[in-house]
Short mmCIF file of the N, C-alpha and C atoms (twelve columns), coordinates in Angstrom:
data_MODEL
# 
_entry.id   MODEL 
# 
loop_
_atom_site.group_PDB 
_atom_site.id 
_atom_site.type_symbol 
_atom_site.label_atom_id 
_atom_site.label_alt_id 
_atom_site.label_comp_id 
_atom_site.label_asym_id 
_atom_site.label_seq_id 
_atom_site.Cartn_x 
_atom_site.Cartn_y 
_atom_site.Cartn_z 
_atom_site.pdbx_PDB_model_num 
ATOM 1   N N  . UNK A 1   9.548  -42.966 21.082  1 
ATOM 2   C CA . UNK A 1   10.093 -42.699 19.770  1 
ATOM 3   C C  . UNK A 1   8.954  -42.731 18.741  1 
ATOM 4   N N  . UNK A 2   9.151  -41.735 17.970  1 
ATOM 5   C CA . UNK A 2   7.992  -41.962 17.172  1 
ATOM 6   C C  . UNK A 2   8.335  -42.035 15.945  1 
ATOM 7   N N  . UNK A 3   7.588  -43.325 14.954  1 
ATOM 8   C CA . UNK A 3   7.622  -44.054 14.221  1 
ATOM 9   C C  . UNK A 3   7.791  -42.780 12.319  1 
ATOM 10  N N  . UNK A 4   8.275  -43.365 11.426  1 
ATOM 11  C CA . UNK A 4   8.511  -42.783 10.283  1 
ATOM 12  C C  . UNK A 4   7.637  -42.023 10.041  1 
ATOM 13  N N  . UNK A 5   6.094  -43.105 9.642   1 
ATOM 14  C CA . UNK A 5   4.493  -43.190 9.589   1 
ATOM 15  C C  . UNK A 5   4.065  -42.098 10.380  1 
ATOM 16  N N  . UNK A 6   4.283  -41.794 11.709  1 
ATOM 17  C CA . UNK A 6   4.062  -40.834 12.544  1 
ATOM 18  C C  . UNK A 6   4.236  -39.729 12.306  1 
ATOM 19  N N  . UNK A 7   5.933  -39.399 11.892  1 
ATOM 20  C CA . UNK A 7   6.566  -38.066 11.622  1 
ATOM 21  C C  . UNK A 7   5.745  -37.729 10.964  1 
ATOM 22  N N  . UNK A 8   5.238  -38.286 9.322   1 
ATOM 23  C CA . UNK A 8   5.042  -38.279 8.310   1 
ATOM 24  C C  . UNK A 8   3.437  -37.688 8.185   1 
ATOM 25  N N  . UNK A 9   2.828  -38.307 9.266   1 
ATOM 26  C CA . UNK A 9   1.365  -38.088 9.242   1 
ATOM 27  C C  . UNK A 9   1.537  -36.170 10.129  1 
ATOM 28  N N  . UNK A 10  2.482  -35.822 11.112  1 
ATOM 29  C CA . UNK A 10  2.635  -34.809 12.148  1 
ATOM 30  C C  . UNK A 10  2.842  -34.051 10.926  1 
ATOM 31  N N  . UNK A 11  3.578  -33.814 10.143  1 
ATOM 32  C CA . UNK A 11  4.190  -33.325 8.872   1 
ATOM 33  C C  . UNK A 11  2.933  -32.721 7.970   1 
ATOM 34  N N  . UNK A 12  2.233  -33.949 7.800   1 
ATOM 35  C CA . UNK A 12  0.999  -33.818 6.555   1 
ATOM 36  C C  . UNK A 12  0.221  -32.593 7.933   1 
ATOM 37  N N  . UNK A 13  -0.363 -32.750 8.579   1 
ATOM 38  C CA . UNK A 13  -0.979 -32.187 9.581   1 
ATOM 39  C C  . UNK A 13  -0.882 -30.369 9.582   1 
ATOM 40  N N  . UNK A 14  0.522  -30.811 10.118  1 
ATOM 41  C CA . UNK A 14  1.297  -28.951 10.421  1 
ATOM 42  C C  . UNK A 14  0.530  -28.398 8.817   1 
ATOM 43  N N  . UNK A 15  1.139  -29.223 7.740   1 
ATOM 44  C CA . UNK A 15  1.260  -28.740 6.345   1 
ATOM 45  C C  . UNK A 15  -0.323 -28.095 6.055   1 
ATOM 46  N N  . UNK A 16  -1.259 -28.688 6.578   1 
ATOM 47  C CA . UNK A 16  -2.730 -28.626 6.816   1 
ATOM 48  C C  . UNK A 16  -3.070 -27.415 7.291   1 
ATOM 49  N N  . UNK A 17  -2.448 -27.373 8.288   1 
ATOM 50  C CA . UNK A 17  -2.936 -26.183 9.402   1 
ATOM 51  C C  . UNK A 17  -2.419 -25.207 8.770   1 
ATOM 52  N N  . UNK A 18  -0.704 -25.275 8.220   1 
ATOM 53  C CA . UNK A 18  -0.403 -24.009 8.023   1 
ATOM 54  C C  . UNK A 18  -1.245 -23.075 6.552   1 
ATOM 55  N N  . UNK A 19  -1.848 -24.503 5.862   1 
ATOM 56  C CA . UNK A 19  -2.593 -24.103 4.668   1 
ATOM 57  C C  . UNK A 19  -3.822 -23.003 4.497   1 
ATOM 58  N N  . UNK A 20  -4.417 -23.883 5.699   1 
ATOM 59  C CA . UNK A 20  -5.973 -23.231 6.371   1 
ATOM 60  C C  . UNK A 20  -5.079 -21.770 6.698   1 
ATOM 61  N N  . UNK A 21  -4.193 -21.591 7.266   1 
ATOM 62  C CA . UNK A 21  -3.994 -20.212 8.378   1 
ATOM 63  C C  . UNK A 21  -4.002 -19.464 6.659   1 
ATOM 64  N N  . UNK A 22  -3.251 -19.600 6.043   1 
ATOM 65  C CA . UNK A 22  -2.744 -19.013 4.517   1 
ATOM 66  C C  . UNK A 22  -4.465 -18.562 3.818   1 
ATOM 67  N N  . UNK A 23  -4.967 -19.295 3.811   1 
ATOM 68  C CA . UNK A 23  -6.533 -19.186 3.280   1 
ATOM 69  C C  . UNK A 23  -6.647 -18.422 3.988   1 
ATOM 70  N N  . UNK A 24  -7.003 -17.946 5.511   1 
ATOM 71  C CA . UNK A 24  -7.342 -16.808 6.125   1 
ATOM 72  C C  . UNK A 24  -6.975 -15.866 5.768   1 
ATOM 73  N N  . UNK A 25  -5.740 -15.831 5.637   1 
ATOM 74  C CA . UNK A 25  -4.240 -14.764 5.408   1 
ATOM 75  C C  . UNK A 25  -5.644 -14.383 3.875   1 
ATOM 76  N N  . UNK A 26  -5.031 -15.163 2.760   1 
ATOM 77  C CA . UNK A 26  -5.697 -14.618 1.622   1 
ATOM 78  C C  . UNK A 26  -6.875 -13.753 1.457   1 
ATOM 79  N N  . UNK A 27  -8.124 -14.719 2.074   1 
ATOM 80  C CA . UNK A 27  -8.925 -13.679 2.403   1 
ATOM 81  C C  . UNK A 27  -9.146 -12.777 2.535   1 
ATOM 82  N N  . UNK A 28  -8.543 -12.160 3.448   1 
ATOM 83  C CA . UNK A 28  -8.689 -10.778 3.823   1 
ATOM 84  C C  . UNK A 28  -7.396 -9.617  3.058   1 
ATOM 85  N N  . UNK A 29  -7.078 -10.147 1.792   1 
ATOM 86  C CA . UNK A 29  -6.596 -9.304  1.184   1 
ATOM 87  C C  . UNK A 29  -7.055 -8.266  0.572   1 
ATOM 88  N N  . UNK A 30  -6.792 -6.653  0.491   1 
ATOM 89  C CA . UNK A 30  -7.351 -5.964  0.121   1 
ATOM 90  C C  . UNK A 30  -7.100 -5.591  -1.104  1 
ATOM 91  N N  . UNK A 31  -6.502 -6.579  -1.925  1 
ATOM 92  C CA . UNK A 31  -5.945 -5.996  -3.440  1 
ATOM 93  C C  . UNK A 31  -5.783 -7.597  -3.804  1 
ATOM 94  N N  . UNK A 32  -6.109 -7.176  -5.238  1 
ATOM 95  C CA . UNK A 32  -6.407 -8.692  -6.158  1 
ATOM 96  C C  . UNK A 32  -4.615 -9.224  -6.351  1 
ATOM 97  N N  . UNK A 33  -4.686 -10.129 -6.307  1 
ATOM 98  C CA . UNK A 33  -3.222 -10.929 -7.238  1 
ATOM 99  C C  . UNK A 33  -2.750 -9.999  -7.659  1 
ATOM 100 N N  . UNK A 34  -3.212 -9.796  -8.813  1 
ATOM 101 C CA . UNK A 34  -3.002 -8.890  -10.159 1 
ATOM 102 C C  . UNK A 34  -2.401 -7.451  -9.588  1 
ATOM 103 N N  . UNK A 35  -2.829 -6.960  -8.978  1 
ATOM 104 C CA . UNK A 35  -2.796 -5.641  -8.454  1 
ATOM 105 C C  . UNK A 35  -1.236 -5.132  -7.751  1 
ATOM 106 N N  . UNK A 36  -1.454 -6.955  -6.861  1 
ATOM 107 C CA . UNK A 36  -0.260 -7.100  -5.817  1 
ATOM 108 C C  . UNK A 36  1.254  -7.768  -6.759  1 
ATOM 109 N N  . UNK A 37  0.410  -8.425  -7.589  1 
ATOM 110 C CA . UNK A 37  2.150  -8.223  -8.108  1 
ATOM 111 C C  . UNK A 37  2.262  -7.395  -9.394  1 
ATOM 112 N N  . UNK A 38  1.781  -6.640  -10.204 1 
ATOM 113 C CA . UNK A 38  1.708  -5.308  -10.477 1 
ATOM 114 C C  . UNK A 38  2.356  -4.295  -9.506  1 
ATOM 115 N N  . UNK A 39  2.271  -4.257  -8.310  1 
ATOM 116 C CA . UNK A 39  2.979  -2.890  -7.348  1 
ATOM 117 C C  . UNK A 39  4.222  -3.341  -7.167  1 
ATOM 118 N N  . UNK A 40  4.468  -4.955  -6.748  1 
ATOM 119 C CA . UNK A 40  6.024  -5.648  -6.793  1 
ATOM 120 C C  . UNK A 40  6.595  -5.394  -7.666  1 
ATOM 121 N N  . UNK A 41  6.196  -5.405  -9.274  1 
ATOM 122 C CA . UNK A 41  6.441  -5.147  -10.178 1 
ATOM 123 C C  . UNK A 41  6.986  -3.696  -10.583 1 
ATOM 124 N N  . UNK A 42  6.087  -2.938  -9.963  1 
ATOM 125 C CA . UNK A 42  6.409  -1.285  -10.010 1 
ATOM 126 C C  . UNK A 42  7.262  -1.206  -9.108  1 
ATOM 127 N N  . UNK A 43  7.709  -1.293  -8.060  1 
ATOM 128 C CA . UNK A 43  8.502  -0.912  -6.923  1 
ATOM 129 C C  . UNK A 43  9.604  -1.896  -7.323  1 
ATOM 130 N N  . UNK A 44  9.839  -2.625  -7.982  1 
ATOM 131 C CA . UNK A 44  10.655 -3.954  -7.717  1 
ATOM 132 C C  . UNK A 44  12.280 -3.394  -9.352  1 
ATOM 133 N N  . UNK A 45  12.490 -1.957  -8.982  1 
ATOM 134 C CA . UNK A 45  13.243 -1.718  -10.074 1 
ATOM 135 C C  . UNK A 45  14.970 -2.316  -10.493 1 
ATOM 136 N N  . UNK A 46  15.189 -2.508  -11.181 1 
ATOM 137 C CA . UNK A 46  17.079 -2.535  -11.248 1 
ATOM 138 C C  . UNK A 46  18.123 -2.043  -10.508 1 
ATOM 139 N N  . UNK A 47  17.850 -0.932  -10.547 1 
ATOM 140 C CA . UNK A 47  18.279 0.151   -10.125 1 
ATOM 141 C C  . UNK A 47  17.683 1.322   -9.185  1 
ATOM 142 N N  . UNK A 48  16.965 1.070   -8.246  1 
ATOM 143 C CA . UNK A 48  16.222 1.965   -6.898  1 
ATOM 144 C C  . UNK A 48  17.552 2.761   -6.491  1 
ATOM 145 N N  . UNK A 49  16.468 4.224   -6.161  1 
ATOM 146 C CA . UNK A 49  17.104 4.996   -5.578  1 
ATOM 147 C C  . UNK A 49  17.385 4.736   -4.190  1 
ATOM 148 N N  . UNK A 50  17.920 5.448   -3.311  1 
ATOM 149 C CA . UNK A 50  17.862 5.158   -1.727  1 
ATOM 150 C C  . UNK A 50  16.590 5.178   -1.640  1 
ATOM 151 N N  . UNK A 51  15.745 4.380   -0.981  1 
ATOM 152 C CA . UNK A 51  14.429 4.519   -0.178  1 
ATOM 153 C C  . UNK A 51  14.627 5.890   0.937   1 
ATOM 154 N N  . UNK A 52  13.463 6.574   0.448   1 
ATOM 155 C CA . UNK A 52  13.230 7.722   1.469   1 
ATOM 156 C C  . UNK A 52  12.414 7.541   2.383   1 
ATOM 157 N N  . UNK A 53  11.899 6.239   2.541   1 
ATOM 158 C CA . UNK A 53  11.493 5.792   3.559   1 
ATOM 159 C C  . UNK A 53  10.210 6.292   3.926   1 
ATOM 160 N N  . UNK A 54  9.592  6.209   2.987   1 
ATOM 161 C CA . UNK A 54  8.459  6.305   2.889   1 
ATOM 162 C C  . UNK A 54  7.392  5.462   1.693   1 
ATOM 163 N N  . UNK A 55  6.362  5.259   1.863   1 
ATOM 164 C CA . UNK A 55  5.318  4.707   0.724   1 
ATOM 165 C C  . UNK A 55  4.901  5.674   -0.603  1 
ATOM 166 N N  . UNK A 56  5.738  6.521   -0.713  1 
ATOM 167 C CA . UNK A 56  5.862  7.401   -1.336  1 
ATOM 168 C C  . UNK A 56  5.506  6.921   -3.565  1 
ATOM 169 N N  . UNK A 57  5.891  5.841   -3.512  1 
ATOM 170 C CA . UNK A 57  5.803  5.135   -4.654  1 
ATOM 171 C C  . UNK A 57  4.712  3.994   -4.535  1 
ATOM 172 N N  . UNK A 58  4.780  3.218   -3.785  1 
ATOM 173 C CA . UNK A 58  3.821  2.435   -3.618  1 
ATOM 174 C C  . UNK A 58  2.099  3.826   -3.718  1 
ATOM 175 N N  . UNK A 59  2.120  4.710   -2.920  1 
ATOM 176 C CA . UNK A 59  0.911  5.700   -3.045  1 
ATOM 177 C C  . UNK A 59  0.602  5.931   -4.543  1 
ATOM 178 N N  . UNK A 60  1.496  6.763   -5.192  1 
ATOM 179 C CA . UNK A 60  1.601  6.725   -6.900  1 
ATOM 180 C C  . UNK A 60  0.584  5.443   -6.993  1 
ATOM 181 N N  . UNK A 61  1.271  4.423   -6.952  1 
ATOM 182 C CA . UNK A 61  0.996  3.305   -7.693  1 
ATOM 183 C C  . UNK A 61  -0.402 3.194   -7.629  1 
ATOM 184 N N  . UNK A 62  -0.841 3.544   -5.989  1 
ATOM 185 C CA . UNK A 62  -2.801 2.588   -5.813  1 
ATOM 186 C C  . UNK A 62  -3.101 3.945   -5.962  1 
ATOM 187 N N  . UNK A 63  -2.754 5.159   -6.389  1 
ATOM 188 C CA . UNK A 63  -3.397 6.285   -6.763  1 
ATOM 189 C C  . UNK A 63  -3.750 5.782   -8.061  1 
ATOM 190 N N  . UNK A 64  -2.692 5.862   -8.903  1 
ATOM 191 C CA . UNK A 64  -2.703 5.663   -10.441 1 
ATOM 192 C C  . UNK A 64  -3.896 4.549   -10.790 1 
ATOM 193 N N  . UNK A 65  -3.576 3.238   -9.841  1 
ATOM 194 C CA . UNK A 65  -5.217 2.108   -10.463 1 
ATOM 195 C C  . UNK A 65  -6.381 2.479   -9.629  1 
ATOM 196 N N  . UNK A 66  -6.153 3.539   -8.957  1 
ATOM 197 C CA . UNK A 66  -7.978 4.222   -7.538  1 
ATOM 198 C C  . UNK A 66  -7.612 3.120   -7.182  1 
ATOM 199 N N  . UNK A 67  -6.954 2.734   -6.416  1 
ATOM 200 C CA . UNK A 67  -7.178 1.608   -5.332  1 
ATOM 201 C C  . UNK A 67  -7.348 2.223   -4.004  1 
ATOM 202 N N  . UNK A 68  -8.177 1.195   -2.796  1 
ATOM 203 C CA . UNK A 68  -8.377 1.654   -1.733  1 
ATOM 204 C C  . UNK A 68  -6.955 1.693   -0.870  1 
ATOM 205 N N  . UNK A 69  -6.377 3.195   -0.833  1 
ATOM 206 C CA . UNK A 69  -5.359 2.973   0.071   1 
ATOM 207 C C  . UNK A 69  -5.345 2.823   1.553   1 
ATOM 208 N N  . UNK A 70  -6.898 3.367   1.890   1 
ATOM 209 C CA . UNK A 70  -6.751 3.007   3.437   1 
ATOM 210 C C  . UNK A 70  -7.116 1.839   3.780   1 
ATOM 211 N N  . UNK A 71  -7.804 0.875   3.074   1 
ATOM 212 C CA . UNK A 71  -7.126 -1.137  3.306   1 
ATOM 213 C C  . UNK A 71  -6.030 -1.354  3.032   1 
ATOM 214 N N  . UNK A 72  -5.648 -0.963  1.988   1 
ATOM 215 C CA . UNK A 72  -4.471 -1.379  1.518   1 
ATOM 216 C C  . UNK A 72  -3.286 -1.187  2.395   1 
ATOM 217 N N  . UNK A 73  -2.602 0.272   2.346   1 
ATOM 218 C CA . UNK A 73  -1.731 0.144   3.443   1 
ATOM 219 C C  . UNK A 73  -1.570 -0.042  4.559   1 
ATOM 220 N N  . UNK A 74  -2.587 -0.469  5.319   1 
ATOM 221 C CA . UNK A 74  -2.281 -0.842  6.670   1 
ATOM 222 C C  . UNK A 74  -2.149 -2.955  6.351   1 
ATOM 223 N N  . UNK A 75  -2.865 -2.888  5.587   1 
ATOM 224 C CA . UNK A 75  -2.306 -4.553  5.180   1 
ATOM 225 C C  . UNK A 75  -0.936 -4.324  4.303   1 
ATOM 226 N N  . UNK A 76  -0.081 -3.965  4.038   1 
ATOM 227 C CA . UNK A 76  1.035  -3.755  3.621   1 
ATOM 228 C C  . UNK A 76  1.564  -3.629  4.912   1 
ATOM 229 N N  . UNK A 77  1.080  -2.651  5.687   1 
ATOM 230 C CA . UNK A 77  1.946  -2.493  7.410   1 
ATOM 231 C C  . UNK A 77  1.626  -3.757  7.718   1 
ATOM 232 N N  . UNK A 78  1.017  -4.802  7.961   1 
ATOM 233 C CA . UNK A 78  1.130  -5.608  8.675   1 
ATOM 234 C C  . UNK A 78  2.023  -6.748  8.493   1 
ATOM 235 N N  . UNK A 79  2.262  -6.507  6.794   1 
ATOM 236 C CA . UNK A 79  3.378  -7.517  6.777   1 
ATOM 237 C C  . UNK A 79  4.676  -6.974  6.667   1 
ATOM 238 N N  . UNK A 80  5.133  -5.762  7.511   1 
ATOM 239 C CA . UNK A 80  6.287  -5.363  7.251   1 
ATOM 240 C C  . UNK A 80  6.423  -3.987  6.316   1 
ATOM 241 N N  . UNK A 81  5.613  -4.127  5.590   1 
ATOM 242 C CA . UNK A 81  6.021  -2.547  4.307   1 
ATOM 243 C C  . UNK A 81  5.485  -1.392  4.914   1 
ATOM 244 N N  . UNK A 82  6.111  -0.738  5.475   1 
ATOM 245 C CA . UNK A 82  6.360  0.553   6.212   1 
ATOM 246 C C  . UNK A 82  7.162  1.745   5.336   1 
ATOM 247 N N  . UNK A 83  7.452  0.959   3.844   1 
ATOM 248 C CA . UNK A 83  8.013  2.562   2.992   1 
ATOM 249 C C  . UNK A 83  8.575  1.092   2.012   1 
ATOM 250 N N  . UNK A 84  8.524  2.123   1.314   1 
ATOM 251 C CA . UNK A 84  8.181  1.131   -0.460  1 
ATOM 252 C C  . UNK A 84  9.513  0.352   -0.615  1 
ATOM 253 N N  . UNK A 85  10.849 -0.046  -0.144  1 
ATOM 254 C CA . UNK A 85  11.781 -1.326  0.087   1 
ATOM 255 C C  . UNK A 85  11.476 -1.965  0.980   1 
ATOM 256 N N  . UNK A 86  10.577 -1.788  2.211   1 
ATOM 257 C CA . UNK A 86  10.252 -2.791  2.880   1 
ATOM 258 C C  . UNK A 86  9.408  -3.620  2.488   1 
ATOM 259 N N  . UNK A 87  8.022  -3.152  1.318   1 
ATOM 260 C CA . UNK A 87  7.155  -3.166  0.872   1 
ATOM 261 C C  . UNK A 87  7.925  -4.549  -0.470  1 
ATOM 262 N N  . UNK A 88  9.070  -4.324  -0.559  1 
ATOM 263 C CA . UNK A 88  9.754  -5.342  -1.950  1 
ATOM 264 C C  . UNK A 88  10.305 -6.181  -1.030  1 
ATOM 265 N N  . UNK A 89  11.127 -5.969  0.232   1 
ATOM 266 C CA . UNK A 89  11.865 -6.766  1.140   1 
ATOM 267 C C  . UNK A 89  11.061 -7.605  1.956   1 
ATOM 268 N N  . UNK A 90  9.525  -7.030  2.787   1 
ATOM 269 C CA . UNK A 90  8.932  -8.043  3.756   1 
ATOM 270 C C  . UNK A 90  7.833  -8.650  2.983   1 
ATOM 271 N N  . UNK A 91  6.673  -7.754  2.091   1 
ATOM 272 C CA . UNK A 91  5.590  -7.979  1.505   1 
ATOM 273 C C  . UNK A 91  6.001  -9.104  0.601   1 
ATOM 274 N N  . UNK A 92  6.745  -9.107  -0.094  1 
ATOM 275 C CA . UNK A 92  7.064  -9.611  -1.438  1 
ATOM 276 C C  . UNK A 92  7.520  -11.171 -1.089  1 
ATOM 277 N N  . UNK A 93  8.165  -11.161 0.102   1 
ATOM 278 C CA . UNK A 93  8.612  -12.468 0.961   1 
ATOM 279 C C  . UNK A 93  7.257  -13.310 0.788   1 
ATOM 280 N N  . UNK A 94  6.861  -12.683 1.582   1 
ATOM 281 C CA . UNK A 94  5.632  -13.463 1.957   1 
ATOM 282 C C  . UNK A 94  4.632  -13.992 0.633   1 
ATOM 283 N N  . UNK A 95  4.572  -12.785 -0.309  1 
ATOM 284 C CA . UNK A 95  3.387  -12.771 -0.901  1 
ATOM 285 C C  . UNK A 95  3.570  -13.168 -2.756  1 
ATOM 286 N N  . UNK A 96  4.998  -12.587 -2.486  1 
ATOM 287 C CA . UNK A 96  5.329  -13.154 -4.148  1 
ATOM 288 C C  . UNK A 96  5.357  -14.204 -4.609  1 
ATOM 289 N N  . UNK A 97  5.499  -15.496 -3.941  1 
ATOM 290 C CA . UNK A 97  4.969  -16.736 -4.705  1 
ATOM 291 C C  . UNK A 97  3.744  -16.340 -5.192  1 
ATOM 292 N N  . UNK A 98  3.307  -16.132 -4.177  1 
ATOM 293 C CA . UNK A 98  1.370  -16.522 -4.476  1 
ATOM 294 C C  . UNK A 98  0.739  -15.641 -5.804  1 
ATOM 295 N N  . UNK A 99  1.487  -14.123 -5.595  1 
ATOM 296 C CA . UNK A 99  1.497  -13.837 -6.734  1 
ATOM 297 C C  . UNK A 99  1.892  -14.257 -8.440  1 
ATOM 298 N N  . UNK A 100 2.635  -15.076 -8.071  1 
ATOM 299 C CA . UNK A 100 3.328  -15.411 -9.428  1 
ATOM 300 C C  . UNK A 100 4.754  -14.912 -9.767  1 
ATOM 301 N N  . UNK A 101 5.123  -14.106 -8.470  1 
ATOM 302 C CA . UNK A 101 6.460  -13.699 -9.025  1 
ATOM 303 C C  . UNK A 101 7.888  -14.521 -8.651  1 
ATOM 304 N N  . UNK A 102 9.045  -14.668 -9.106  1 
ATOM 305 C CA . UNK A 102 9.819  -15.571 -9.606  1 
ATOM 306 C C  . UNK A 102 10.833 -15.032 -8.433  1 
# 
């Protein structure tokens, strides 16, 4: 059986590791904060049309600031955004705290 103290220290630990993995994660982002919740921001409307299922808006978007789209969207594919509601539904999961968004 393991003790309160124990859990508590296994707990602090995981919390550690999963921190470090997140720092990696960050790293290798190819678009600033700013940028990334700016596109949440753009894609993230009231009222969206059906998604046509495509990145079709998200492109607009890193056209409009010259951003590098060939880092960019394949790090968007990796967390899920495969066409600009997945891009608000999986990306935004993950990434909108960190951004600042609510």
């Amino acid at each position: 059986m393991v003790s309160k103290a124990g859990k508590k220290r296994r707990q602090a630990l995981v919390q550690q590791i999963a921190e470090k993995e997140f720092q990696k994660e960050i790293s290798k982002m190819p678009i600033s904060k700013k940028n990334l919740k700016e596109l949440f921001d753009y894609l993230d409307k009231p009222k969206p049309p059906p998604c046509d299922h495509t990145l079709k808006d998200t492109i607009k978007f890193l056209d409009e600031k010259e951003l590098d789209k060939s880092t960019i969207i394949p790090w968007l594919n990796e967390y899920g955004g495969y066409c600009d509601c997945e891009v608000i539904f999986n990306v935004d999961e993950k990434w909108g705290e960190y951004v600042g968004r609510e």
